[in-house]
Short mmCIF file of C-alpha atoms in Angstrom, two decimals:
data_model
loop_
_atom_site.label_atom_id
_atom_site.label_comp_id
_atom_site.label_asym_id
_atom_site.label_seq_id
_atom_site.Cartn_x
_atom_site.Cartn_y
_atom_site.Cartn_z
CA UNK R 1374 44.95 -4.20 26.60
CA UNK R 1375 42.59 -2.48 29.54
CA UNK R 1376 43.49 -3.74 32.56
CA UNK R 1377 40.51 -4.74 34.79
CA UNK R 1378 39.63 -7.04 37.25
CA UNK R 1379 36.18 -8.30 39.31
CA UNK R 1380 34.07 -5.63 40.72
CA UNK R 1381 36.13 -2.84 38.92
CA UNK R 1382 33.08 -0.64 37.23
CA UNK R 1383 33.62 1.10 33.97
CA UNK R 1384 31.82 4.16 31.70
CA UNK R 1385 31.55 3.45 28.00
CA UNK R 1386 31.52 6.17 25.24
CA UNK R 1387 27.71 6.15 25.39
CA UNK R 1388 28.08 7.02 29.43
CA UNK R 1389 26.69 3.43 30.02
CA UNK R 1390 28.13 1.86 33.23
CA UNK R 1391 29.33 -2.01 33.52
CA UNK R 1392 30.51 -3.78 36.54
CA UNK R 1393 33.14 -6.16 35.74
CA UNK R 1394 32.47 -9.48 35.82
CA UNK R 1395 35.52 -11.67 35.40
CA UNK R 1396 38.85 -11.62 35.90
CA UNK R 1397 39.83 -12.95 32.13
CA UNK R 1398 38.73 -11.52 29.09
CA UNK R 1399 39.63 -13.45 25.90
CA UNK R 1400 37.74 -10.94 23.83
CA UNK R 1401 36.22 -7.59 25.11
CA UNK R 1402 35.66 -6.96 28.88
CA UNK R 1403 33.32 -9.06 30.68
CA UNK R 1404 30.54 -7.12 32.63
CA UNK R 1405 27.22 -6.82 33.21
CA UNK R 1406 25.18 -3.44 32.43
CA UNK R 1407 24.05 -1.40 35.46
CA UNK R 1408 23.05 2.14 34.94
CA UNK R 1409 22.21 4.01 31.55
CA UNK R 1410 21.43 7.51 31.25
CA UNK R 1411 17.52 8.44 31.36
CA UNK R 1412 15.99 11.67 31.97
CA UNK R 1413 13.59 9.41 33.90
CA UNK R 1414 16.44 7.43 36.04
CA UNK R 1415 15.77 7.55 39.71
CA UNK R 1416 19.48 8.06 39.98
CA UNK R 1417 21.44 11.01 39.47
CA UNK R 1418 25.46 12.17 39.15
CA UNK R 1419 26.89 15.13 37.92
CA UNK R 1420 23.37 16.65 37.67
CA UNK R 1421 22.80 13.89 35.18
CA UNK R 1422 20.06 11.20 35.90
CA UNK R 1423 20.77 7.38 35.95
CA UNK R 1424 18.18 4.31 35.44
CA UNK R 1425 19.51 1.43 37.20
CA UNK R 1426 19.36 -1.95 35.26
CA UNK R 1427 18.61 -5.38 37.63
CA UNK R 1428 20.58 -8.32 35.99
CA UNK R 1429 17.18 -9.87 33.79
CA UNK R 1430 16.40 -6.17 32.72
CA UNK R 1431 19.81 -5.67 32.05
CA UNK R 1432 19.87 -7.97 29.52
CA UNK R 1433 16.72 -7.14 27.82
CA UNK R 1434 18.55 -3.60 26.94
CA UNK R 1435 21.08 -5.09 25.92
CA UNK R 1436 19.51 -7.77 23.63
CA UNK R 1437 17.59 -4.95 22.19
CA UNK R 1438 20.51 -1.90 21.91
CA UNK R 1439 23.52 -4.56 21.24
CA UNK R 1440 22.75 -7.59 20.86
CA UNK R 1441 25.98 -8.18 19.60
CA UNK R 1442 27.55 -7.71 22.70
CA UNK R 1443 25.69 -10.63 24.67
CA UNK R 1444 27.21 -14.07 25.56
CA UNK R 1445 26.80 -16.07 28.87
CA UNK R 1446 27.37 -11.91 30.11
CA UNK R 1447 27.89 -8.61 28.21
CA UNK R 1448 30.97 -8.34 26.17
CA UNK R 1449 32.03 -4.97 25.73
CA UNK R 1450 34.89 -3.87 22.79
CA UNK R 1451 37.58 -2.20 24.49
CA UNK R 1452 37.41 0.69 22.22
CA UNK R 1453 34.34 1.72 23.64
CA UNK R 1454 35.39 1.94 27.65
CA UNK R 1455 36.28 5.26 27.66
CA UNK R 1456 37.16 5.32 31.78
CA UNK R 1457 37.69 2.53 34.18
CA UNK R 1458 36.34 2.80 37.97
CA UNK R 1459 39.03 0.70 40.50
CA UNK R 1460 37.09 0.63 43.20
CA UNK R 1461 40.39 0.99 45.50
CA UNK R 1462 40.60 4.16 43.56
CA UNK R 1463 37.58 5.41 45.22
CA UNK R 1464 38.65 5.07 48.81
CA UNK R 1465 40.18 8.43 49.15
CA UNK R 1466 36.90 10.54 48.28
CA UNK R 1467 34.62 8.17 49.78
CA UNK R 1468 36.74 8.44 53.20
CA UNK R 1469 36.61 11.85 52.81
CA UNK R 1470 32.43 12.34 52.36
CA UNK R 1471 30.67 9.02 53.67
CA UNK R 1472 31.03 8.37 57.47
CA UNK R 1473 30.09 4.88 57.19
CA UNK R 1474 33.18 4.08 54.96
CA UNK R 1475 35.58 6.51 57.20
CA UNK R 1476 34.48 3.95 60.33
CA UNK R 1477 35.16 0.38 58.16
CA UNK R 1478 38.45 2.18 56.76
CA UNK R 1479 39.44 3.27 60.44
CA UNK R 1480 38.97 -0.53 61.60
CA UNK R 1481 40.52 -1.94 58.75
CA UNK R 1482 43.86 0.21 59.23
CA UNK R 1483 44.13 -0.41 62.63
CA UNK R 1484 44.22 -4.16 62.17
CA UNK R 1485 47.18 -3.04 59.32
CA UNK R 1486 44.88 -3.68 56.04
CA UNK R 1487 46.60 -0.96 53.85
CA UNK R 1488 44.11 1.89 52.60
CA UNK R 1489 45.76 0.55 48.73
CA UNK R 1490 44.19 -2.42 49.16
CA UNK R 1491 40.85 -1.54 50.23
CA UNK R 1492 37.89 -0.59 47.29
CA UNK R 1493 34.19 -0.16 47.14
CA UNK R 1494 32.02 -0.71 44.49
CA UNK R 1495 28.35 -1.18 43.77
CA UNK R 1496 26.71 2.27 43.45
CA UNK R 1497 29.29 4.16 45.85
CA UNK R 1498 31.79 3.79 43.13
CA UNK R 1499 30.14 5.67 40.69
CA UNK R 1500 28.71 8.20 42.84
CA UNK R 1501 25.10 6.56 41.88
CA UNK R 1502 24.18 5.28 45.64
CA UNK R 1503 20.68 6.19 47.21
CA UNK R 1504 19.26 6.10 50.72
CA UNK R 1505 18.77 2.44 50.37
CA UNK R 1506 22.10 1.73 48.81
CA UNK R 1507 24.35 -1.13 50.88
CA UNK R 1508 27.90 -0.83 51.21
CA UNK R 1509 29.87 -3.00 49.00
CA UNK R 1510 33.28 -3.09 50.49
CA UNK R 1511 36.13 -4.84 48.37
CA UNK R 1512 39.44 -5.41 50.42
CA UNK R 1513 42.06 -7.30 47.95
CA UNK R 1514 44.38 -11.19 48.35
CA UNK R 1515 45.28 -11.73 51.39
CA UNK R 1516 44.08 -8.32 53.37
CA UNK R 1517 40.57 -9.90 52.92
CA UNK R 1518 41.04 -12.57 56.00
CA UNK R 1519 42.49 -10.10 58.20
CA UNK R 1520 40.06 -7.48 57.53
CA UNK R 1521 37.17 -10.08 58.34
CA UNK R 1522 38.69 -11.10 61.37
CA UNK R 1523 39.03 -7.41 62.36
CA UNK R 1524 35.43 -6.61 61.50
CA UNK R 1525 34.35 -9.73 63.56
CA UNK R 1526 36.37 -8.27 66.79
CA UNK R 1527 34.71 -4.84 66.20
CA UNK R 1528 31.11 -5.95 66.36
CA UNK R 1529 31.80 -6.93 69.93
CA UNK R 1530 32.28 -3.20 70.99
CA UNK R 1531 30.08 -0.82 71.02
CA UNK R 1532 30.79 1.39 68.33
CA UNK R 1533 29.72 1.84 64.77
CA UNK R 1534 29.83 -1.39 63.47
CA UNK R 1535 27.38 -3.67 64.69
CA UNK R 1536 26.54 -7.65 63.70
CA UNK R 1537 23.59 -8.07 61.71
CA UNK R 1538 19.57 -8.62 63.11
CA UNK R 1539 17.66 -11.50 62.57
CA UNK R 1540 15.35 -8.90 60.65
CA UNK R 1541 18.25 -8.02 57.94
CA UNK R 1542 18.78 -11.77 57.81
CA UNK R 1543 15.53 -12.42 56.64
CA UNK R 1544 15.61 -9.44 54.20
CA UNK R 1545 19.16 -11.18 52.64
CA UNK R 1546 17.50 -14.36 52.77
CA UNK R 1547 14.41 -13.46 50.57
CA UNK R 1548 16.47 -11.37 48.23
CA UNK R 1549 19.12 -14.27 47.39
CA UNK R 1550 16.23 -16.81 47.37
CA UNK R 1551 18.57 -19.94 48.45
CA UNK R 1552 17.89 -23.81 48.10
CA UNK R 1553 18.83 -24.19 51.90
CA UNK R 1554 16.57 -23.47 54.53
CA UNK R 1555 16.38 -19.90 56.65
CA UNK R 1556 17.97 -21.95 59.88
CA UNK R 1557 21.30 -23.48 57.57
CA UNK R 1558 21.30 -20.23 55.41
CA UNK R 1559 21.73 -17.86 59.38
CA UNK R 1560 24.44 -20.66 60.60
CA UNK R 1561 26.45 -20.67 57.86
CA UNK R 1562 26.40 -16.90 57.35
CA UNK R 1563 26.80 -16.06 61.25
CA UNK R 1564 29.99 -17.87 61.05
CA UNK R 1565 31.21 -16.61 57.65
CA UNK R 1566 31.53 -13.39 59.27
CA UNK R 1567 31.75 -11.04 56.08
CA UNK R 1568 28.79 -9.17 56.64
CA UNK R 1569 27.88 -6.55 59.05
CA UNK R 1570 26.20 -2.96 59.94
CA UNK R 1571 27.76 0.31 60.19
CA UNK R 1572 25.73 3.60 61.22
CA UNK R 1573 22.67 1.02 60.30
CA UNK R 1574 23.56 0.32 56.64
CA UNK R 1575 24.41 -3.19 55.86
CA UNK R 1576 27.69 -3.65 54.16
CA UNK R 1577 29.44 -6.69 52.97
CA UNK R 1578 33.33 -7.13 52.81
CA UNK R 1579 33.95 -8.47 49.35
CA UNK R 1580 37.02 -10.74 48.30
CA UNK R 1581 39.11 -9.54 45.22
CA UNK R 1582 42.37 -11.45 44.01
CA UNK R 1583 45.15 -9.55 44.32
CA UNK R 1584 46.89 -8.91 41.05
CA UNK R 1585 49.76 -11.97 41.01
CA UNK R 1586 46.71 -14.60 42.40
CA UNK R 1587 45.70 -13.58 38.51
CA UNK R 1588 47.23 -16.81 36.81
CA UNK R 1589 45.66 -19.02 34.24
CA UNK R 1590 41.76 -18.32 33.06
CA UNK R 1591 40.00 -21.65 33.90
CA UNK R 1592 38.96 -24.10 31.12
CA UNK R 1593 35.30 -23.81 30.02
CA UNK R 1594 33.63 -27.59 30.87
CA UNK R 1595 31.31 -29.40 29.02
CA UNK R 1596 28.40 -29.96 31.11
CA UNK R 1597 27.10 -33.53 31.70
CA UNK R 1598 24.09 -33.34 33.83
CA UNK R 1599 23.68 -32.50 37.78
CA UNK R 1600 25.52 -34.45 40.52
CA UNK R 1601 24.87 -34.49 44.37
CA UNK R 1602 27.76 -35.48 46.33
CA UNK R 1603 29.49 -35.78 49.85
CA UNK R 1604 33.06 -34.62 49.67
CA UNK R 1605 35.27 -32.98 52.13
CA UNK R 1606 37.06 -29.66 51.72
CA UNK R 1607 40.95 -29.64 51.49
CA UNK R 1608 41.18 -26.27 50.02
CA UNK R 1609 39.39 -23.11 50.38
CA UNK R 1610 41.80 -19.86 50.02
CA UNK R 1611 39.65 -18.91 47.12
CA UNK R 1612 36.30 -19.81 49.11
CA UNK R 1613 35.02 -16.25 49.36
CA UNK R 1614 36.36 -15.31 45.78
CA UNK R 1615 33.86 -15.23 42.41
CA UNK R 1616 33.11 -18.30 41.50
CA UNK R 1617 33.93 -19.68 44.84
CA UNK R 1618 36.74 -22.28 44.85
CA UNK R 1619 36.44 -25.22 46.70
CA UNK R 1620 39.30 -27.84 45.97
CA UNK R 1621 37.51 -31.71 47.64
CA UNK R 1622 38.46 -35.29 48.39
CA UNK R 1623 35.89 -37.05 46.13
CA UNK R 1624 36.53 -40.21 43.66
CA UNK R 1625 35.00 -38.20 40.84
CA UNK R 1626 34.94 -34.51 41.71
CA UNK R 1627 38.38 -32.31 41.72
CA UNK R 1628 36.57 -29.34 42.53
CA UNK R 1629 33.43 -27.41 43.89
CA UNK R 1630 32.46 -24.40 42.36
CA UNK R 1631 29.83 -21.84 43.28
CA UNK R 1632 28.75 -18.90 41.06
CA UNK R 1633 26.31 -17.64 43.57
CA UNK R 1634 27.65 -15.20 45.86
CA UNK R 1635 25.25 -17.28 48.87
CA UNK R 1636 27.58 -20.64 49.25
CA UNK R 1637 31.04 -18.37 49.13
CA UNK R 1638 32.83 -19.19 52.58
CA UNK R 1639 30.44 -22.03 52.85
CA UNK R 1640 32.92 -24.43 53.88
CA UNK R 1641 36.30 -25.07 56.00
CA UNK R 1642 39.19 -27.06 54.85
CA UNK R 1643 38.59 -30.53 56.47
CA UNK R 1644 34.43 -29.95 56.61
CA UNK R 1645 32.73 -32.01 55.02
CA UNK R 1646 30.36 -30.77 52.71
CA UNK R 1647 26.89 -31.75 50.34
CA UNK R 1648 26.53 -29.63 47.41
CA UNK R 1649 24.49 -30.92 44.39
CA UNK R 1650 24.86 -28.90 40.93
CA UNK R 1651 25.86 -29.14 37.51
CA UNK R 1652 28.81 -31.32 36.65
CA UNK R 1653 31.69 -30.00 34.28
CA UNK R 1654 34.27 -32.30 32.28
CA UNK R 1655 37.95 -30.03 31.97
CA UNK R 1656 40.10 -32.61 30.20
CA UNK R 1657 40.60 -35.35 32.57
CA UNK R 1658 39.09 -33.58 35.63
CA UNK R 1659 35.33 -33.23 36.82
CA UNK R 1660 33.87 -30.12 38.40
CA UNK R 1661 31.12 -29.45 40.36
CA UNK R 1662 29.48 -26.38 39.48
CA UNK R 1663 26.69 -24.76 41.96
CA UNK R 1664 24.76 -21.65 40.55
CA UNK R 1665 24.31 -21.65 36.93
CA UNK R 1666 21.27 -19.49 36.42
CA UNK R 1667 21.00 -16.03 38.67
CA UNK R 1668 18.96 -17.67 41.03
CA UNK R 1669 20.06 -21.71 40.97
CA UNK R 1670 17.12 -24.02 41.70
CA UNK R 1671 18.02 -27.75 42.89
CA UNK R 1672 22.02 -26.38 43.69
CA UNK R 1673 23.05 -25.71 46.74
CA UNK R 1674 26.63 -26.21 49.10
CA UNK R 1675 25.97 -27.37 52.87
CA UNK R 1676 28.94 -27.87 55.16
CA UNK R 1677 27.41 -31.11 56.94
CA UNK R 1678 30.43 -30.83 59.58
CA UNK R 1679 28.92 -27.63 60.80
CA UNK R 1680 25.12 -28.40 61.24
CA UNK R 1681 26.18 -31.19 62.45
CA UNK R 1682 27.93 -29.02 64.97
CA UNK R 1683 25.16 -27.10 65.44
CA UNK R 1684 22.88 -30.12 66.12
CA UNK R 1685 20.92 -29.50 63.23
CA UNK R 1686 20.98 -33.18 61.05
#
């Protein structure tokens, strides 16, 4: 069995590249499509040009070249991954030739986030990325909150990395499209603190699990309609993760979840929170689940506690 986790990339035997998707595969890997070969692609690696597949268009390739391979994502057979991308893996050669990852790296060691537990992925991994390609920068478990809080400390210098302008706020807030207005959307990110610019490239500091926070795949829920709810947080080590975990005090609802990377790190333990979404029976329990379609109308997770805070209810 391949062994894979979220954000890993891999190349199939047609040179197709998927981004992993899941930690758990019961059958196949679970991925989404992102670049085929095209002698038209605006991309280009190995003197070999890419197209790059958004996730709708994605799935109209695949629906039409294998159709057999679509669920709720793409399921690829494990017999046809013939090499997987760790993004952790890629660290070495990107330190080497990008001096935007060399500066996060730098940072990140010196707070004593080890180099094997640092990835990127997106386009850098593949060696795909363009002049308006982000950073996507994975650090893994429990290296994630320290590498945050290092990042955070940085921006006050004056060096490379910088925090983010209300300009690139607006540009993240129009691309995720969120159910929240611009105002809530810039407090709760300004405080999240995973985001940032280096050399004037945004970059975001993805959370990965580490490979013993890989336990038990979740039980799929049966979905009874949509729910809005007050609840607060007890438990949020898994806040920043994908789906974002959010364990709550609530007389119906065990736990929060968010599919859409805008409410990760929503929330504190002891905040307490509105989110309104889809509910989800699991044997006795009920879930809350926020972002079921790529961009969730009428779902959204607000920590009250902090607008509150910020004199803004």
């Amino acid at each position: 069995m391949l062994k894979t986790r979220l954000r890993d990339f891999f190349i199939t035997q047609d040179d197709w590249i998927f981004a992993v998707s899941d930690y758990f595969h019961p059958h196949g890997i679970r991925s989404t499509l992102r670049y085929v070969p095209d002698e038209e692609g605006e991309r280009q690696m190995n003197g070999k040009r890419y197209r790059k597949y958004d996730f709708d268009d994605s799935f109209d390739f695949m629906r039409k070249h294998r159709p057999e391979w679509v669920e709720d994502v793409h399921v690829v057979p494990e017999e046809q991954v013939k090499r997987i991308l760790p993004p952790n893996e890629a660290i070495q050669r990107l330190v080497a030739s990008d001096s935007r990852i060399d500066a996060i790296v730098k940072v990140l060691e010196k707070a004593g986030v080890p180099r094997s537990h640092m990835g990127v992925t997106g386009s850098l991994l593949p060696g795909l990325q363009n002049e308006t390609s982000d950073v996507d920068f994975v650090v893994y478990g429990k290296y994630w909150f320290i590498a945050r809080d290092a990042i955070a400390e940085e921006k006050k210098r004056s060096g490379p990395i910088e925090d983010i302008n209300m300009e690139m706020w607006q540009r993240i807030y129009k691309k995720r499209i969120p159910e929240i207005s611009f105002e809530e959307f810039v407090v709760h990110e300004g405080r999240k603190g995973n985001r940032g610019m280096v050399e004037g490239t945004y970059f975001d500091l993805l959370f990965v699990r580490d490979w013993e926070q890989i336990k038990e795949p979740p039980a799929r829920g049966k979905d009874t309609g949509t729910m809005r709810i007050e609840a607060t947080v007890t438990n949020a080590d898994l806040a920043f993760d994908s789906p974002a975990v959010y364990k709550v005090q609530h007389p119906e609802i065990d736990h929060v979840l968010s599919y859409t990377h805008t409410y990760a790190g929503q929330a504190l333990p002891g905040e307490l929170i509105e989110a309104q979404g889809v509910v989800e029976i699991t044997g006795e329990k009920k879930r809350l689940v926020v972002g079921t379609s790529r961009e969730p109308k009428g779902e959204w997770i607000r920590s009250l506690t902090l607008l509150e805070k910020e004199n803004m209810l």
